[in-house]
Amino acid sequence: MKVPLLDLRAQYATLKEEVLAVTQEVYESQQFILGPKVKELEDKVAEYCGCSYAVGVSSGTDALLISLMTAGIGSGDLVVTTPFTFFATVGSITRVGAAPLFVDIDRTTYNMDPSKLASTMAGLGAAERSRVKAIMPVHLFGQCADVGPILETAKKHNLVLIEDAAQAIGAEITFRDGVSRRAGSMGEYGCFSFFPSKNLGAFGDGGMVTTNSKDLYERLIIMRGHGAKPKYYHRVIGGNFRLDALQAAILIVKLKYLDQWTAGRQENAKAYRELFQNAGLTEVTLPVEKEKRHIYNQFVIRLKGRRDELREFLNAQGIGTEVYYPLPLHVQDCFKYLGYRPEDFPESVNAAATTLALPIYPELKREQLEAVVQKIKEFLAVRR
Ligand SMILES: *Cc1c(COP(=O)(O)O)cnc(C)c1O
């Protein structure tokens, strides 16, 4: 049985009429840049994420970039993040002229380990500490990082919090005082991606920045249009970070179904857990649900020693998987100049060597989930 890692055509089949109708509306209007559709999407995403404002941008990468630029982060500054994330997190930090200050991940959640964050900050000399300007936690695979203690560190050192929520739209966390918050609503800036494989995917590139500050909202709007206000008068150097009306129109349609799709992903995760347990596959480590609402952008298992072999075996059986991510960022060629050694972040190195994402998209059938676990069982049985 074929089980692709992701099948967007299955979802499109359920949306086709609606999508064609709204895209036609945009064609008739001939308004392709920003406009009412983008504003409507911004209002809806802000509300969905429990934020006051949202600014539609050209991609998740640009959401990170425009946030850093608006925060005034640049040459000589340091931004704290983890080396176990998609390239864009650190790519955007370095593109504004700053450098990443890496903190290792928690072994079970793959998110920034707040205790390591605290010890890293404590270990810095005064001069270096004064260069640290922001913390950029990543809510990896659809589960919020442990933001409570991260916020405490941010407050203590007067740092801006920029959430990389690209994989986590609608994910929630409950703070110690019992208050629940959604990804993107906890810091100064929340950065989202509408890349097609994200839970809310456009028909192309797109992104969003959320904020609770009117001042930052207004500055983000200016930064998105080359820093101009009014038109052709530039007080800051911005860029073209605009979201297309066509993408916004499609995303407005898709947002209505997001909770239903998220529920489908969560049900699939639950089904996997039962199937793995019934199959007695104790050597496979399943994802840990530590925070309140995991939206399962990815369902990532862990298998020590034979991950690549398993992946090849599943691939040969028609089961799609992916490694997110095979090489941590602190050891990428382009970041050699930062001077990190592989052993500096052992949990990131370990996760890169042992994790594997299984198909989790909401339209998967029960038989497909069963086939995935059955094939993993077969693999482990012959090679135990
Ligand atoms: C997808 C992703 C991004 C970048 O989003 P794009 O829309 O592809 O530019 C950034 N960070 C993380 C963690 C992501 O998963």
Coordinates of N, CA, C and O in Angstrom, one line a residue, residues 9-164:
R9 N -3.1 16.7 -2.9 CA -4.2 16.6 -3.8 C -5.5 16.1 -3.2 O -6.6 16.5 -3.5
A10 N -5.3 15.3 -2.1 CA -6.5 14.8 -1.4 C -7.3 15.9 -0.8 O -8.5 16.0 -0.8
Q11 N -6.5 16.9 -0.2 CA -7.1 18.1 0.4 C -7.8 19.0 -0.7 O -8.9 19.5 -0.5
Y12 N -7.1 19.2 -1.7 CA -7.6 20.1 -2.8 C -8.9 19.6 -3.3 O -9.8 20.4 -3.6
A13 N -9.0 18.3 -3.4 CA -10.3 17.7 -4.0 C -11.5 18.1 -3.2 O -12.6 18.3 -3.7
T14 N -11.3 18.4 -1.9 CA -12.4 18.8 -1.0 C -12.7 20.3 -1.0 O -13.6 20.7 -0.5
L15 N -11.8 21.0 -1.7 CA -11.8 22.5 -1.6 C -12.0 23.1 -3.0 O -12.2 24.4 -3.1
K16 N -11.9 22.3 -4.0 CA -11.8 22.8 -5.4 C -12.8 23.9 -5.8 O -12.4 25.0 -6.2
E17 N -14.0 23.6 -5.5 CA -15.1 24.6 -6.0 C -14.9 26.0 -5.3 O -14.9 27.0 -5.9
E18 N -14.7 25.9 -4.0 CA -14.5 27.1 -3.2 C -13.3 27.9 -3.6 O -13.4 29.1 -3.7
V19 N -12.2 27.2 -3.8 CA -11.0 27.9 -4.2 C -11.1 28.5 -5.6 O -10.7 29.6 -5.8
L20 N -11.7 27.8 -6.5 CA -11.8 28.3 -7.9 C -12.7 29.6 -7.8 O -12.4 30.6 -8.5
A21 N -13.7 29.6 -7.0 CA -14.6 30.7 -6.9 C -13.9 32.0 -6.4 O -14.0 33.1 -6.9
V22 N -13.1 31.8 -5.3 CA -12.4 33.0 -4.7 C -11.3 33.5 -5.6 O -11.0 34.7 -5.7
T23 N -10.6 32.5 -6.2 CA -9.5 33.0 -7.1 C -10.1 33.8 -8.3 O -9.5 34.8 -8.7
Q24 N -11.2 33.3 -8.8 CA -11.9 34.1 -9.9 C -12.3 35.5 -9.4 O -12.1 36.4 -10.2
E25 N -12.7 35.6 -8.2 CA -13.1 36.9 -7.6 C -11.8 37.8 -7.7 O -12.0 39.0 -8.1
V26 N -10.7 37.3 -7.3 CA -9.5 38.1 -7.4 C -9.1 38.5 -8.8 O -8.7 39.6 -9.1
Y27 N -9.3 37.5 -9.7 CA -9.0 37.8 -11.2 C -9.9 38.9 -11.7 O -9.4 39.9 -12.3
E28 N -11.2 38.9 -11.3 CA -12.1 39.9 -11.8 C -11.7 41.3 -11.2 O -11.8 42.3 -11.8
S29 N -11.2 41.3 -9.9 CA -10.9 42.6 -9.3 C -9.6 43.1 -9.8 O -9.4 44.3 -9.8
Q30 N -8.7 42.2 -10.4 CA -7.4 42.6 -10.8 C -6.6 43.3 -9.8 O -5.7 44.1 -10.1
Q31 N -6.9 43.1 -8.5 CA -6.1 43.6 -7.4 C -5.3 42.5 -6.8 O -5.8 41.6 -6.2
F32 N -4.0 42.5 -7.2 CA -3.2 41.3 -6.8 C -2.3 41.5 -5.6 O -1.8 40.6 -5.1
I33 N -2.0 42.8 -5.3 CA -1.0 43.1 -4.3 C -1.7 43.6 -3.1 O -2.4 44.6 -3.2
L34 N -1.6 43.0 -1.9 CA -2.2 43.4 -0.7 C -3.8 43.5 -0.9 O -4.4 42.7 -1.5
G35 N -4.4 44.6 -0.4 CA -5.8 44.8 -0.6 C -6.7 44.1 0.4 O -6.2 43.6 1.4
P36 N -8.0 44.1 0.1 CA -9.0 43.7 1.2 C -8.8 42.2 1.5 O -9.1 41.8 2.7
K37 N -8.4 41.3 0.6 CA -8.3 39.9 0.9 C -7.2 39.7 2.0 O -7.3 38.9 2.9
V38 N -6.1 40.4 1.8 CA -4.9 40.3 2.7 C -5.3 40.8 4.1 O -5.1 40.2 5.1
K39 N -6.0 42.0 4.1 CA -6.5 42.5 5.4 C -7.4 41.6 6.1 O -7.3 41.4 7.3
E40 N -8.3 41.0 5.3 CA -9.3 40.0 5.9 C -8.5 38.8 6.5 O -8.8 38.4 7.7
L41 N -7.6 38.3 5.8 CA -6.8 37.2 6.3 C -6.0 37.6 7.6 O -6.0 36.8 8.5
E42 N -5.4 38.8 7.5 CA -4.6 39.2 8.7 C -5.5 39.3 9.9 O -5.1 38.8 11.0
D43 N -6.7 39.8 9.8 CA -7.6 39.9 10.9 C -8.0 38.5 11.4 O -8.1 38.3 12.7
K44 N -8.3 37.6 10.5 CA -8.7 36.3 10.9 C -7.5 35.5 11.6 O -7.8 34.8 12.5
V45 N -6.3 35.6 11.0 CA -5.2 34.9 11.6 C -4.9 35.5 13.0 O -4.5 34.8 13.9
A46 N -4.9 36.8 13.1 CA -4.7 37.5 14.4 C -5.6 36.9 15.5 O -5.2 36.5 16.5
E47 N -6.9 36.8 15.1 CA -7.9 36.3 16.0 C -7.6 34.8 16.3 O -7.7 34.4 17.5
Y48 N -7.3 34.1 15.3 CA -7.1 32.6 15.5 C -5.9 32.4 16.4 O -5.9 31.4 17.2
C49 N -4.9 33.2 16.4 CA -3.7 33.1 17.2 C -3.8 33.8 18.5 O -2.8 33.7 19.3
G50 N -4.9 34.5 18.8 CA -5.0 35.2 20.1 C -4.1 36.4 20.1 O -3.5 36.7 21.2
C51 N -4.0 37.1 19.0 CA -3.1 38.3 18.9 C -3.9 39.5 18.5 O -5.0 39.3 17.9
S52 N -3.4 40.7 18.8 CA -4.1 41.9 18.4 C -3.9 42.2 16.9 O -4.8 42.7 16.3
Y53 N -2.8 41.9 16.3 CA -2.5 42.3 15.0 C -1.8 41.2 14.2 O -1.1 40.4 14.8
A54 N -1.9 41.3 12.9 CA -1.1 40.4 12.0 C -0.8 41.1 10.7 O -1.6 41.9 10.2
V55 N 0.4 40.8 10.2 CA 0.8 41.4 8.9 C 1.2 40.3 7.9 O 2.1 39.5 8.2
G56 N 0.5 40.2 6.8 CA 0.7 39.2 5.8 C 2.0 39.5 5.1 O 2.3 40.7 4.7
V57 N 2.9 38.5 4.9 CA 4.2 38.7 4.3 C 4.4 37.6 3.3 O 3.6 36.6 3.1
S58 N 5.5 37.7 2.6 CA 5.8 36.8 1.4 C 6.2 35.4 1.7 O 6.1 34.6 0.8
S59 N 6.6 35.1 2.9 CA 7.0 33.7 3.3 C 7.3 33.7 4.8 O 7.4 34.7 5.4
G60 N 7.5 32.5 5.3 CA 7.8 32.3 6.7 C 9.2 32.9 6.9 O 9.5 33.5 8.0
T61 N 10.1 32.7 6.0 CA 11.5 33.2 6.0 C 11.4 34.7 6.1 O 12.1 35.3 7.0
D62 N 10.6 35.3 5.3 CA 10.5 36.8 5.3 C 9.8 37.3 6.6 O 10.1 38.4 7.1
A63 N 9.0 36.5 7.2 CA 8.3 36.8 8.5 C 9.4 37.0 9.5 O 9.5 37.9 10.3
L64 N 10.4 36.0 9.5 CA 11.5 36.1 10.5 C 12.4 37.3 10.2 O 12.8 38.0 11.1
L65 N 12.7 37.5 8.9 CA 13.6 38.6 8.5 C 13.0 39.9 8.8 O 13.7 40.8 9.4
I66 N 11.7 40.2 8.5 CA 11.1 41.5 8.7 C 11.0 41.7 10.3 O 11.1 42.9 10.7
S67 N 10.8 40.7 11.0 CA 10.7 40.8 12.5 C 12.1 41.3 13.0 O 12.2 42.2 13.9
L68 N 13.2 40.6 12.6 CA 14.5 41.0 13.0 C 14.8 42.4 12.6 O 15.4 43.2 13.4
M69 N 14.5 42.8 11.4 CA 14.7 44.1 10.9 C 13.9 45.2 11.7 O 14.5 46.2 12.0
T70 N 12.7 44.9 12.0 CA 11.8 45.8 12.7 C 12.3 45.9 14.1 O 12.2 47.0 14.7
A71 N 12.9 44.9 14.7 CA 13.4 44.9 16.0 C 14.8 45.6 16.1 O 15.4 45.8 17.1
G72 N 15.3 46.0 14.9 CA 16.5 46.8 14.8 C 17.8 45.9 15.1 O 18.8 46.4 15.5
I73 N 17.6 44.6 14.8 CA 18.8 43.7 15.1 C 19.7 43.7 13.9 O 19.2 43.6 12.7
G74 N 21.0 43.8 14.1 CA 21.9 43.8 13.0 C 23.3 43.5 13.4 O 23.5 42.7 14.3
S75 N 24.2 44.1 12.7 CA 25.7 43.8 12.8 C 26.1 43.8 14.3 O 25.9 44.8 15.0
G76 N 26.8 42.8 14.7 CA 27.4 42.7 16.1 C 26.4 42.1 17.1 O 26.8 41.7 18.2
D77 N 25.1 42.0 16.7 CA 24.1 41.5 17.7 C 24.1 40.0 17.7 O 24.5 39.3 16.7
L78 N 23.7 39.4 18.8 CA 23.5 38.0 18.9 C 22.0 37.6 19.2 O 21.3 38.3 19.9
V79 N 21.6 36.6 18.5 CA 20.2 36.1 18.7 C 20.2 34.6 19.1 O 20.8 33.8 18.4
V80 N 19.6 34.3 20.2 CA 19.6 33.0 20.8 C 18.6 32.1 20.1 O 17.4 32.5 19.9
T81 N 19.1 30.9 19.6 CA 18.1 29.9 19.0 C 18.8 28.6 19.1 O 19.9 28.4 19.7
T82 N 18.1 27.6 18.5 CA 18.7 26.2 18.6 C 19.3 25.8 17.2 O 18.9 26.3 16.2
P83 N 20.2 24.9 17.2 CA 20.8 24.4 15.9 C 19.9 23.4 15.3 O 20.2 23.0 14.1
F84 N 18.8 22.9 15.9 CA 18.0 21.8 15.4 C 16.7 22.5 14.9 O 15.7 22.4 15.6
T85 N 16.7 23.1 13.7 CA 15.6 23.7 13.1 C 15.8 23.9 11.6 O 16.9 23.5 11.1
F86 N 14.8 24.4 10.9 CA 14.9 24.6 9.5 C 15.9 25.8 9.3 O 16.0 26.7 10.1
F87 N 16.6 25.7 8.2 CA 17.7 26.7 7.9 C 17.3 28.1 8.1 O 18.0 29.0 8.5
A88 N 16.0 28.4 7.7 CA 15.5 29.8 7.7 C 15.7 30.6 9.0 O 15.9 31.8 9.1
T89 N 15.5 29.8 10.1 CA 15.7 30.4 11.4 C 17.0 31.2 11.6 O 17.1 32.3 11.9
V90 N 18.0 30.4 11.3 CA 19.4 31.0 11.4 C 19.8 31.8 10.2 O 20.6 32.7 10.3
G91 N 19.3 31.4 9.1 CA 19.6 32.1 7.8 C 19.2 33.6 8.0 O 19.9 34.5 7.6
S92 N 18.0 33.8 8.6 CA 17.5 35.2 8.7 C 18.3 35.9 9.7 O 18.6 37.1 9.5
I93 N 18.7 35.3 10.8 CA 19.6 36.0 11.8 C 20.9 36.5 11.2 O 21.3 37.6 11.3
T94 N 21.5 35.6 10.4 CA 22.8 36.0 9.8 C 22.6 37.0 8.7 O 23.5 37.8 8.4
R95 N 21.5 36.9 8.0 CA 21.2 37.8 6.8 C 21.1 39.3 7.3 O 21.4 40.2 6.5
V96 N 20.7 39.5 8.5 CA 20.6 40.9 9.0 C 22.0 41.3 9.6 O 22.1 42.5 10.1
G97 N 23.0 40.4 9.6 CA 24.3 40.8 10.1 C 24.6 40.4 11.5 O 25.6 40.6 12.0
A98 N 23.6 39.8 12.1 CA 23.7 39.3 13.5 C 24.3 37.8 13.4 O 24.5 37.3 12.4
A99 N 24.5 37.3 14.6 CA 25.0 35.9 14.7 C 24.1 35.1 15.6 O 23.6 35.7 16.6
P100 N 24.0 33.8 15.3 CA 23.2 33.0 16.3 C 24.0 32.6 17.5 O 25.2 32.4 17.4
L101 N 23.4 32.6 18.7 CA 24.0 32.1 19.9 C 23.2 30.8 20.2 O 22.0 30.9 20.6
F102 N 23.8 29.7 19.9 CA 23.1 28.4 19.9 C 22.9 27.9 21.4 O 23.8 28.0 22.2
V103 N 21.7 27.3 21.6 CA 21.4 26.6 22.8 C 20.9 25.3 22.4 O 20.0 25.2 21.5
D104 N 21.3 24.2 23.1 CA 20.8 22.9 22.7 C 19.4 22.6 23.0 O 18.8 23.4 23.8
I105 N 18.8 21.6 22.4 CA 17.4 21.2 22.5 C 17.2 20.3 23.7 O 18.1 19.6 24.1
D106 N 15.9 20.2 24.1 CA 15.5 19.2 25.0 C 15.4 17.9 24.3 O 14.9 17.8 23.2
R107 N 15.9 16.8 24.9 CA 15.9 15.5 24.2 C 14.5 15.0 23.8 O 14.4 14.3 22.8
T108 N 13.5 15.3 24.6 CA 12.2 14.7 24.3 C 11.3 15.5 23.4 O 10.5 15.0 22.7
T109 N 11.4 16.9 23.5 CA 10.6 17.7 22.7 C 11.2 18.3 21.4 O 10.6 18.8 20.6
Y110 N 12.5 18.2 21.4 CA 13.3 18.8 20.3 C 13.3 20.4 20.3 O 13.8 21.0 19.3
N111 N 12.7 20.9 21.3 CA 12.6 22.4 21.4 C 13.7 22.9 22.3 O 14.3 22.1 23.1
M112 N 14.0 24.2 22.3 CA 15.0 24.8 23.1 C 14.8 24.4 24.6 O 13.7 24.4 25.2
D113 N 16.0 24.0 25.2 CA 16.0 23.6 26.6 C 16.2 24.8 27.5 O 17.2 25.5 27.4
P114 N 15.1 25.2 28.2 CA 15.2 26.5 29.0 C 16.3 26.5 30.0 O 16.9 27.6 30.3
S115 N 16.7 25.4 30.6 CA 17.7 25.4 31.6 C 19.1 25.6 30.9 O 20.0 26.3 31.5
K116 N 19.2 25.1 29.7 CA 20.5 25.4 28.9 C 20.5 26.8 28.5 O 21.6 27.4 28.4
L117 N 19.4 27.4 28.2 CA 19.3 28.8 27.9 C 19.8 29.6 29.0 O 20.7 30.5 28.9
A118 N 19.3 29.3 30.2 CA 19.7 30.1 31.4 C 21.2 29.9 31.7 O 21.9 30.9 32.0
S119 N 21.7 28.7 31.5 CA 23.1 28.5 31.8 C 24.0 29.1 30.8 O 25.1 29.6 31.1
T120 N 23.5 29.1 29.5 CA 24.3 29.8 28.5 C 24.4 31.3 28.7 O 25.5 31.9 28.7
M121 N 23.3 31.9 29.1 CA 23.3 33.3 29.4 C 24.2 33.6 30.6 O 24.9 34.6 30.6
A122 N 24.1 32.7 31.6 CA 24.9 33.0 32.9 C 26.4 32.8 32.6 O 27.2 33.5 33.2
G123 N 26.7 32.0 31.6 CA 28.1 31.8 31.3 C 28.8 32.8 30.4 O 30.0 32.8 30.2
L124 N 28.0 33.8 29.9 CA 28.6 34.8 29.1 C 29.3 35.9 29.9 O 28.8 36.3 31.0
G125 N 30.3 36.5 29.4 CA 30.9 37.7 30.0 C 30.0 38.9 29.8 O 29.1 38.8 28.9
A126 N 30.3 39.9 30.5 CA 29.4 41.1 30.4 C 29.3 41.7 29.0 O 28.2 42.0 28.6
A127 N 30.5 41.7 28.4 CA 30.5 42.4 27.0 C 29.6 41.6 26.0 O 28.9 42.1 25.3
E128 N 29.8 40.2 26.1 CA 29.1 39.4 25.2 C 27.6 39.4 25.5 O 26.8 39.4 24.6
R129 N 27.3 39.4 26.8 CA 25.9 39.4 27.2 C 25.2 40.6 26.7 O 24.0 40.5 26.3
S130 N 25.9 41.7 26.6 CA 25.2 42.9 26.2 C 25.0 42.9 24.7 O 24.2 43.7 24.1
R131 N 25.6 42.0 24.0 CA 25.4 41.9 22.5 C 24.1 41.0 22.2 O 23.6 41.1 21.1
V132 N 23.7 40.3 23.2 CA 22.5 39.4 22.9 C 21.2 40.3 22.9 O 21.0 41.0 23.9
K133 N 20.5 40.3 21.8 CA 19.3 41.2 21.7 C 18.0 40.5 21.7 O 17.0 41.1 21.9
A134 N 18.0 39.2 21.3 CA 16.7 38.5 21.1 C 16.8 37.0 21.3 O 17.9 36.5 21.2
I135 N 15.7 36.4 21.7 CA 15.6 34.9 21.7 C 14.6 34.5 20.6 O 13.5 35.1 20.5
M136 N 15.0 33.5 19.9 CA 14.1 33.1 18.8 C 13.8 31.6 19.0 O 14.5 30.7 18.4
P137 N 12.9 31.2 19.9 CA 12.5 29.8 20.1 C 11.7 29.3 18.9 O 11.0 30.1 18.3
V138 N 11.9 28.1 18.6 CA 11.2 27.4 17.4 C 10.2 26.4 18.0 O 10.6 25.6 18.9
H139 N 9.0 26.5 17.6 CA 8.0 25.6 18.1 C 8.0 24.4 17.1 O 7.2 24.3 16.2
L140 N 9.0 23.5 17.3 CA 9.3 22.5 16.2 C 8.2 21.4 16.1 O 7.7 20.9 17.2
F141 N 7.9 21.0 14.9 CA 7.0 19.9 14.6 C 5.6 20.2 15.0 O 4.7 19.3 14.8
G142 N 5.3 21.4 15.5 CA 3.9 21.7 15.9 C 3.6 21.8 17.4 O 2.4 21.8 17.8
Q143 N 4.6 21.7 18.2 CA 4.5 21.8 19.6 C 5.3 23.0 20.1 O 6.4 23.2 19.8
C144 N 4.6 23.8 21.0 CA 5.2 25.0 21.5 C 6.5 24.6 22.3 O 6.5 23.6 23.1
A145 N 7.5 25.5 22.2 CA 8.6 25.4 23.1 C 8.1 25.8 24.5 O 7.1 26.4 24.7
D146 N 8.9 25.5 25.5 CA 8.6 25.7 26.9 C 8.8 27.2 27.2 O 9.8 27.7 27.7
V147 N 7.9 28.1 26.7 CA 8.1 29.5 26.7 C 8.1 30.2 28.0 O 8.8 31.2 28.2
G148 N 7.4 29.6 29.0 CA 7.4 30.2 30.4 C 8.8 30.6 30.9 O 9.1 31.8 31.0
P149 N 9.7 29.7 31.1 CA 11.0 30.0 31.6 C 11.9 30.8 30.5 O 12.7 31.6 30.9
I150 N 11.6 30.6 29.2 CA 12.3 31.3 28.2 C 11.9 32.8 28.3 O 12.8 33.7 28.3
L151 N 10.7 33.1 28.6 CA 10.2 34.5 28.8 C 10.9 35.1 30.0 O 11.2 36.3 30.0
E152 N 11.0 34.3 31.1 CA 11.7 34.8 32.3 C 13.1 35.3 32.0 O 13.6 36.3 32.4
T153 N 13.8 34.4 31.2 CA 15.2 34.8 30.8 C 15.2 36.0 29.9 O 16.0 36.9 30.1
A154 N 14.2 36.1 29.0 CA 14.1 37.3 28.1 C 13.9 38.6 28.9 O 14.5 39.6 28.7
K155 N 13.0 38.5 29.9 CA 12.7 39.6 30.8 C 13.9 40.0 31.6 O 14.3 41.2 31.6
K156 N 14.6 39.0 32.1 CA 15.7 39.3 33.0 C 16.8 40.0 32.2 O 17.5 40.9 32.8
H157 N 17.0 39.7 30.9 CA 18.1 40.3 30.2 C 17.6 41.3 29.2 O 18.4 41.7 28.3
N158 N 16.3 41.6 29.3 CA 15.7 42.7 28.4 C 15.9 42.3 26.9 O 16.3 43.1 26.1
L159 N 15.5 41.1 26.6 CA 15.6 40.6 25.2 C 14.2 40.5 24.5 O 13.2 40.3 25.1
V160 N 14.2 40.7 23.2 CA 13.0 40.6 22.4 C 12.8 39.1 22.2 O 13.7 38.4 21.9
L161 N 11.5 38.7 22.2 CA 11.1 37.3 21.9 C 10.5 37.3 20.5 O 9.4 37.9 20.3
I162 N 11.1 36.5 19.6 CA 10.6 36.3 18.3 C 10.3 34.8 18.2 O 11.2 34.0 18.2
E163 N 9.0 34.5 18.1 CA 8.7 33.1 18.0 C 8.8 32.6 16.5 O 8.1 33.2 15.7
D164 N 9.5 31.5 16.3 CA 9.4 30.9 15.0 C 8.3 29.9 15.1 O 8.5 28.7 15.5

